[in-house]
């Protein structure tokens, strides 16, 4: 159960009314409470954010925007959406905010709709180098209706910027293809993004710069990563990763003409009724992120990611680009064992109560189903109160489990060793989680 009387009461009521669903929610609450969440895009929201979502606001249609709705009875919804918009603008220091996108992918789709016509070209990072599916995957709307061209990372290991963005290549790709939009911002990139350099490349070819800061939004809001403003024409983000809000999207800009196009593209272009209960929770999360404590949180997120990366390097793993500047890292497992895949690592670590995702590393020779890497992040563990010593402990546990896993490959006795190691670590993880409960 959560450490939160309202959540407990909610679950109790659900258990009486719908035990089928309540059982699984209770199990999930227990899973989250007793495991270490290392997925870089996940976090634990505050009880205030959680409760704002579970309110009567879900009953209401509020199509339109504050002061211009298509339904009656929206007076309080106007106040709530205005609070969310105002706080978002303060948080990111910009002039316009649309808080209605249901997700980051929908925010990106709406921005593409606002800034381009079907068939237009846009530039983004090679997707397997850390990009996102909404940045031009062939079977995503972005790749089906628009024409993506891609810029790479530096692939030469002897280059000082190995596995970092090749900004000269960005300029070359832009000059060659003259895209309407240049996208930056990524799902698995551990380094600081040079937004000014990106804007220079966009200006040189007449493109608009769109920064998708879904992963680093919290760090940007806290001033721990440079802001995309004033460089980006448009900024998109999710609200649930480092920003620690409810699951959802957000679009920001300083330009009034773009803001008008974006509002139209979100509604009625992409979406109907906004999720007002989620918008209320976004407002609450933005309010939390405006507090000084959020800066301390984000500073510790980066310190924790660095501590985990350094400990893993000491244990013989390779961290792509040599480390991290933000909340995440990509761990290349091959130096530890060429038999070790990301898929195996993800599965074995879950047995031991540490949750992560397999992830391709740049130029990965293995397919996405297996991968040579895992992606690890520190937002959720930092929310629990972990500091550097706990992150080093996590690295040691990861290594113990993966070493036992590697031993188990093709060995008759190895499976038992893996099972007992995972069971022992699972107990130790459970006990650390008890010492650092999810704040409630
Ligand atoms: N699926 C998200 C992630 O894990 O990074 C991106 O949207």
XYZ file of C-alpha atoms and ligand atoms in Angstrom:
447
model
C 0.000 0.000 0.000
C 1.052 3.595 -0.538
C 2.256 5.685 2.429
C -0.638 8.013 1.904
C -3.980 7.887 3.727
C -6.013 9.220 0.761
C -4.507 6.634 -1.606
C -5.166 3.926 0.966
C -8.786 5.070 1.364
C -9.235 5.155 -2.419
C -7.937 1.636 -2.734
C -10.160 0.467 0.114
C -13.222 1.906 -1.624
C -12.186 0.354 -4.935
C -11.643 -2.980 -3.235
C -15.252 -2.918 -2.060
C -16.675 -1.715 -5.387
C -14.437 -3.511 -7.875
C -12.092 -6.047 -6.315
C -10.967 -7.333 -9.745
C -9.317 -4.050 -10.669
C -8.391 -3.080 -7.101
C -6.366 -6.263 -6.642
C -4.056 -5.411 -9.515
C -3.701 -1.778 -8.490
C -2.736 -2.896 -4.989
C -0.178 -5.290 -6.417
C 1.269 -2.537 -8.595
C 1.488 -0.198 -5.585
C 3.370 -2.942 -3.725
C 5.662 -3.523 -6.739
C 6.529 0.158 -6.960
C 7.076 0.386 -3.189
C 9.481 -2.556 -3.053
C 11.519 -2.231 -6.264
C 14.146 0.241 -7.437
C 12.904 2.149 -10.479
C 15.785 2.843 -12.853
C 13.774 3.571 -16.018
C 14.993 7.022 -16.998
C 11.568 8.216 -18.148
C 9.669 7.256 -14.988
C 9.208 8.892 -11.611
C 7.037 8.855 -8.489
C 4.601 11.781 -8.363
C 3.623 13.475 -5.119
C 0.315 12.597 -3.435
C -0.966 16.084 -4.380
C -0.327 15.403 -8.082
C -1.839 11.934 -7.770
C -4.998 13.156 -6.050
C -5.597 16.017 -8.489
C -5.983 13.328 -11.177
C -8.567 11.371 -9.217
C -11.153 14.165 -9.043
C -14.525 15.217 -10.501
C -12.705 17.153 -13.229
C -12.709 13.942 -15.244
C -16.501 14.333 -15.650
C -16.294 17.475 -17.769
C -15.974 18.317 -21.442
C -14.046 21.549 -21.880
C -13.233 21.627 -25.602
C -11.670 24.948 -26.502
C -9.478 27.144 -24.327
C -10.060 29.343 -21.240
C -12.701 31.964 -22.075
C -13.567 30.270 -25.401
C -15.128 26.865 -24.693
C -17.592 24.837 -26.708
C -19.479 23.651 -23.596
C -21.199 25.364 -20.690
C -20.125 24.844 -17.099
C -16.426 25.437 -17.691
C -15.922 28.389 -15.362
C -13.777 26.515 -12.826
C -11.962 24.665 -15.575
C -10.926 28.005 -17.044
C -9.309 28.908 -13.725
C -7.507 25.572 -13.508
C -6.189 25.642 -17.070
C -5.094 29.269 -16.648
C -3.157 28.378 -13.500
C -1.456 25.510 -15.356
C -0.563 27.748 -18.305
C 0.735 30.585 -16.102
C 2.868 28.253 -14.004
C 4.291 26.548 -17.105
C 5.258 29.940 -18.542
C 6.941 30.965 -15.275
C 8.711 27.655 -14.995
C 10.217 27.775 -18.475
C 10.371 31.562 -18.801
C 8.391 31.819 -22.025
C 5.334 33.666 -23.304
C 2.862 30.939 -24.362
C 1.970 27.472 -23.096
C -0.502 24.873 -24.319
C -1.139 22.387 -21.519
C -3.667 20.208 -23.358
C -1.584 17.574 -25.248
C -2.402 14.155 -23.874
C 1.177 12.971 -24.371
C 4.592 13.964 -25.688
C 4.060 12.133 -28.971
C 0.780 14.002 -29.486
C 2.472 17.282 -28.610
C 5.052 16.585 -31.312
C 2.393 15.573 -33.837
C 0.470 18.785 -33.138
C 3.621 20.861 -33.599
C 4.359 19.130 -36.905
C 0.793 19.852 -37.980
C 1.191 23.505 -36.980
C 4.562 24.066 -38.641
C 4.553 21.801 -41.703
C 2.384 20.427 -44.499
C 2.268 16.695 -45.235
C 5.288 15.735 -47.330
C 7.526 18.451 -45.859
C 11.044 17.572 -44.750
C 12.304 17.777 -41.184
C 15.665 16.824 -39.636
C 16.210 14.830 -36.442
C 18.816 12.600 -34.808
C 19.337 9.086 -36.233
C 16.625 7.302 -34.249
C 18.831 4.408 -33.118
C 21.335 6.938 -31.719
C 18.858 7.998 -29.026
C 16.025 9.720 -30.904
C 12.310 9.208 -30.350
C 9.720 7.386 -32.437
C 7.757 10.630 -32.937
C 10.856 12.137 -34.568
C 10.450 10.232 -37.825
C 10.023 6.499 -37.239
C 8.737 5.034 -40.510
C 5.563 3.604 -38.988
C 4.833 6.671 -36.836
C 2.752 9.566 -38.206
C 5.932 11.684 -38.242
C 7.621 9.268 -40.657
C 4.538 8.397 -42.717
C 3.197 11.894 -43.380
C 6.443 13.873 -43.317
C 9.895 13.282 -44.737
C 12.527 12.784 -42.021
C 16.231 13.191 -42.694
C 18.665 12.391 -39.934
C 21.880 13.730 -38.447
C 24.303 11.412 -36.597
C 26.427 11.337 -33.479
C 30.207 11.230 -33.770
C 30.999 7.575 -34.456
C 34.782 7.715 -34.440
C 36.076 6.451 -31.038
C 39.210 8.568 -31.399
C 37.163 11.776 -31.740
C 36.981 13.827 -28.499
C 33.199 14.085 -29.004
C 32.697 10.340 -29.592
C 28.987 9.453 -29.237
C 28.036 13.112 -28.811
C 26.025 15.100 -31.375
C 27.997 15.891 -34.510
C 26.971 19.537 -34.851
C 28.894 19.924 -38.121
C 26.852 17.044 -39.518
C 23.661 18.769 -38.307
C 24.656 21.787 -40.387
C 25.546 19.628 -43.392
C 22.236 17.727 -43.273
C 20.314 20.998 -42.925
C 22.144 22.643 -45.803
C 21.669 19.640 -48.051
C 17.963 18.974 -47.344
C 16.678 22.435 -46.354
C 14.221 21.015 -43.758
C 11.279 23.107 -42.579
C 11.876 21.950 -39.010
C 15.045 20.946 -37.173
C 14.313 18.731 -34.149
C 16.600 18.381 -31.165
C 15.998 16.734 -27.796
C 16.248 12.961 -27.316
C 15.193 9.850 -25.410
C 18.575 8.318 -24.705
C 21.199 11.065 -24.912
C 23.229 11.588 -21.744
C 24.934 14.866 -22.649
C 24.079 18.569 -22.604
C 22.429 19.783 -25.807
C 23.914 22.920 -27.337
C 20.676 24.687 -28.277
C 22.493 27.793 -29.560
C 24.465 25.646 -31.993
C 21.245 23.963 -33.128
C 19.615 27.346 -33.729
C 22.582 28.411 -35.834
C 22.084 25.344 -38.038
C 18.335 26.029 -38.258
C 18.855 29.681 -39.179
C 21.384 28.792 -41.871
C 18.741 26.827 -43.784
C 15.626 28.769 -42.780
C 14.251 25.981 -40.554
C 12.287 26.379 -37.336
C 14.016 24.829 -34.321
C 11.852 22.508 -32.225
C 13.332 21.208 -28.960
C 11.671 18.131 -27.489
C 12.878 18.309 -23.894
C 10.651 15.469 -22.646
C 13.494 13.811 -20.764
C 15.268 16.836 -19.367
C 12.288 19.165 -18.719
C 12.702 19.026 -14.938
C 16.414 19.703 -15.198
C 15.725 22.665 -17.512
C 13.028 24.036 -15.189
C 15.448 23.766 -12.263
C 18.305 25.406 -14.178
C 20.411 22.237 -14.029
C 20.455 21.917 -17.858
C 20.621 24.982 -20.165
C 17.233 26.174 -21.384
C 16.170 25.784 -25.019
C 14.815 29.358 -24.771
C 15.575 31.791 -26.398
C 17.040 29.505 -29.086
C 14.160 27.159 -29.913
C 11.115 28.499 -31.747
C 8.976 25.789 -30.143
C 9.558 23.491 -27.169
C 7.639 20.276 -26.527
C 7.822 18.051 -23.501
C 6.130 15.398 -21.474
C 5.227 16.276 -17.917
C 5.907 12.969 -16.179
C 9.641 12.304 -16.419
C 12.159 14.531 -14.616
C 9.367 17.129 -14.299
C 7.572 14.671 -11.959
C 4.030 15.498 -12.974
C 1.138 13.442 -14.337
C 1.466 11.549 -17.619
C 0.917 14.164 -20.348
C 2.321 16.675 -22.825
C 3.062 20.400 -22.978
C 3.992 22.839 -25.777
C 5.786 26.152 -25.198
C 6.773 29.063 -27.417
C 7.686 32.743 -27.283
C 6.136 33.599 -30.646
C 2.491 34.673 -30.728
C 1.942 33.647 -34.362
C 3.285 30.149 -33.629
C 1.244 29.916 -30.414
C -1.948 30.554 -32.398
C -1.088 27.863 -34.947
C -0.178 25.415 -32.161
C -3.412 26.009 -30.235
C -5.395 25.269 -33.410
C -3.332 22.182 -34.157
C -3.831 20.745 -30.646
C -7.588 21.493 -30.686
C -9.380 20.860 -32.963
C -6.493 19.586 -35.105
C -5.313 16.626 -33.037
C -7.551 16.302 -29.999
C -11.078 16.810 -28.735
C -11.798 17.372 -25.059
C -8.821 18.113 -22.831
C -8.190 15.840 -19.841
C -9.010 18.476 -17.231
C -8.171 16.220 -14.273
C -4.700 15.745 -15.763
C -4.359 19.472 -16.478
C -5.127 20.142 -12.800
C -2.403 17.665 -11.850
C -0.016 19.386 -14.289
C -0.785 22.696 -12.512
C 0.031 21.090 -9.159
C 3.270 19.588 -10.495
C 4.354 22.902 -12.041
C 3.664 24.554 -8.680
C 5.916 21.987 -7.011
C 8.629 22.518 -9.621
C 8.579 26.258 -8.908
C 9.623 25.574 -5.284
C 13.322 25.880 -4.321
C 13.289 22.224 -3.203
C 12.825 21.160 -6.827
C 16.207 22.640 -7.737
C 17.840 20.595 -4.964
C 16.007 17.518 -6.229
C 17.246 17.996 -9.815
C 20.791 18.766 -8.677
C 20.754 15.456 -6.792
C 19.260 13.646 -9.827
C 22.366 14.572 -11.833
C 24.750 13.793 -8.959
C 23.094 10.394 -8.534
C 23.298 9.564 -12.244
C 26.983 10.498 -12.219
C 27.642 8.350 -9.147
C 25.913 5.353 -10.740
C 27.787 5.819 -14.028
C 31.155 6.152 -12.278
C 30.539 3.046 -10.167
C 29.566 1.003 -13.219
C 32.681 2.165 -15.077
C 34.771 1.019 -12.086
C 33.071 -2.371 -12.352
C 34.090 -2.774 -15.994
C 31.091 -1.472 -17.922
C 31.315 1.144 -20.659
C 29.029 4.148 -20.418
C 28.412 5.621 -23.873
C 30.148 8.966 -24.409
C 32.132 8.225 -21.233
C 29.550 9.381 -18.689
C 26.519 11.583 -18.182
C 25.583 15.235 -17.713
C 21.934 14.593 -16.990
C 19.631 12.007 -15.414
C 20.392 9.021 -17.657
C 23.116 6.821 -19.039
C 23.442 4.113 -21.639
C 25.400 1.149 -20.360
C 27.297 -0.821 -23.012
C 27.344 -4.340 -21.566
C 29.801 -5.856 -24.027
C 33.036 -5.054 -22.161
C 31.644 -7.010 -19.193
C 30.776 -10.014 -21.370
C 30.194 -10.352 -25.086
C 27.447 -12.862 -24.276
C 25.457 -10.340 -22.281
C 22.487 -8.710 -24.068
C 20.306 -5.850 -22.909
C 17.273 -8.148 -23.039
C 18.864 -10.654 -20.637
C 20.094 -7.879 -18.348
C 16.628 -6.293 -18.155
C 15.049 -9.650 -17.259
C 17.661 -10.682 -14.687
C 17.670 -7.297 -12.984
C 13.893 -7.388 -12.684
C 14.176 -10.740 -10.879
C 16.313 -8.894 -8.346
C 13.891 -5.948 -8.007
C 15.754 -3.420 -10.168
C 13.676 -2.187 -13.096
C 15.295 -0.850 -16.273
C 14.918 -1.139 -20.036
C 17.078 -2.723 -22.689
C 18.282 -0.037 -25.065
C 20.330 0.009 -28.228
C 23.635 1.817 -27.970
C 24.836 3.984 -30.886
C 25.731 1.735 -33.839
C 24.511 -1.296 -31.916
C 25.255 -4.514 -33.829
C 22.342 -6.248 -32.077
C 18.683 -5.686 -33.068
C 16.326 -3.668 -30.811
C 14.764 -6.866 -29.464
C 18.093 -7.835 -27.839
C 20.408 -4.782 -27.797
C 23.899 -4.469 -26.319
C 22.880 -1.991 -23.697
C 20.533 -0.933 -20.959
C 19.359 2.588 -20.179
C 19.441 3.633 -16.528
C 18.142 6.808 -14.932
C 18.075 8.448 -11.515
C 14.820 10.508 -11.338
C 12.743 7.946 -9.418
C 15.465 6.783 -7.027
C 16.256 10.424 -6.201
C 12.581 11.057 -5.417
C 12.844 8.229 -2.858
C 15.789 10.021 -1.267
C 18.687 7.945 -2.621
C 22.015 9.727 -2.634
C 25.428 8.723 -3.997
C 26.084 5.847 -1.511
C 22.780 4.173 -2.418
C 23.513 4.605 -6.144
C 26.890 2.926 -5.662
C 25.107 0.091 -3.862
C 22.727 -0.215 -6.827
C 25.724 -0.483 -9.194
C 27.212 -3.262 -7.046
C 23.905 -5.166 -7.057
C 23.568 -4.738 -10.827
C 27.019 -6.211 -11.294
C 26.401 -9.122 -8.914
C 23.201 -10.090 -10.725
C 24.646 -9.687 -14.223
C 27.791 -11.627 -13.289
C 25.598 -14.487 -12.029
C 23.500 -14.214 -15.180
C 26.525 -14.460 -17.455
C 27.706 -17.484 -15.473
C 24.303 -19.103 -16.013
C 24.614 -19.027 -19.810
C 25.185 -22.602 -20.962
C 26.142 -23.830 -17.485
C 24.159 -26.601 -15.774
C 24.755 -25.172 -12.272
C 24.681 -21.515 -13.326
C 20.886 -21.208 -13.316
C 20.771 -22.019 -9.594
C 23.497 -19.443 -8.865
C 21.539 -16.806 -10.788
C 18.361 -17.698 -8.937
C 19.959 -17.506 -5.499
C 21.884 -14.306 -6.281
C 18.739 -12.628 -7.629
C 16.744 -13.777 -4.579
C 19.390 -12.487 -2.157
C 19.639 -9.100 -3.951
C 15.816 -8.903 -4.145
C 15.688 -9.114 -0.344
C 18.379 -6.450 0.049
C 16.585 -4.197 -2.468
C 13.327 -4.643 -0.564
C 15.010 -3.633 2.662
C 16.624 -0.519 1.107
C 13.223 0.447 -0.326
C 11.758 0.195 3.174
C 14.408 2.601 4.426
C 13.637 4.993 1.540
C 9.848 4.813 1.012
C 8.178 6.580 -1.887
C 7.248 9.987 -0.407
C 3.574 10.039 0.560
N 9.029 6.060 -23.953
C 9.746 7.213 -23.470
C 11.067 6.830 -22.904
O 11.138 5.836 -22.222
O 12.039 7.541 -23.094
C 9.883 8.265 -24.486
O 8.631 8.742 -24.813
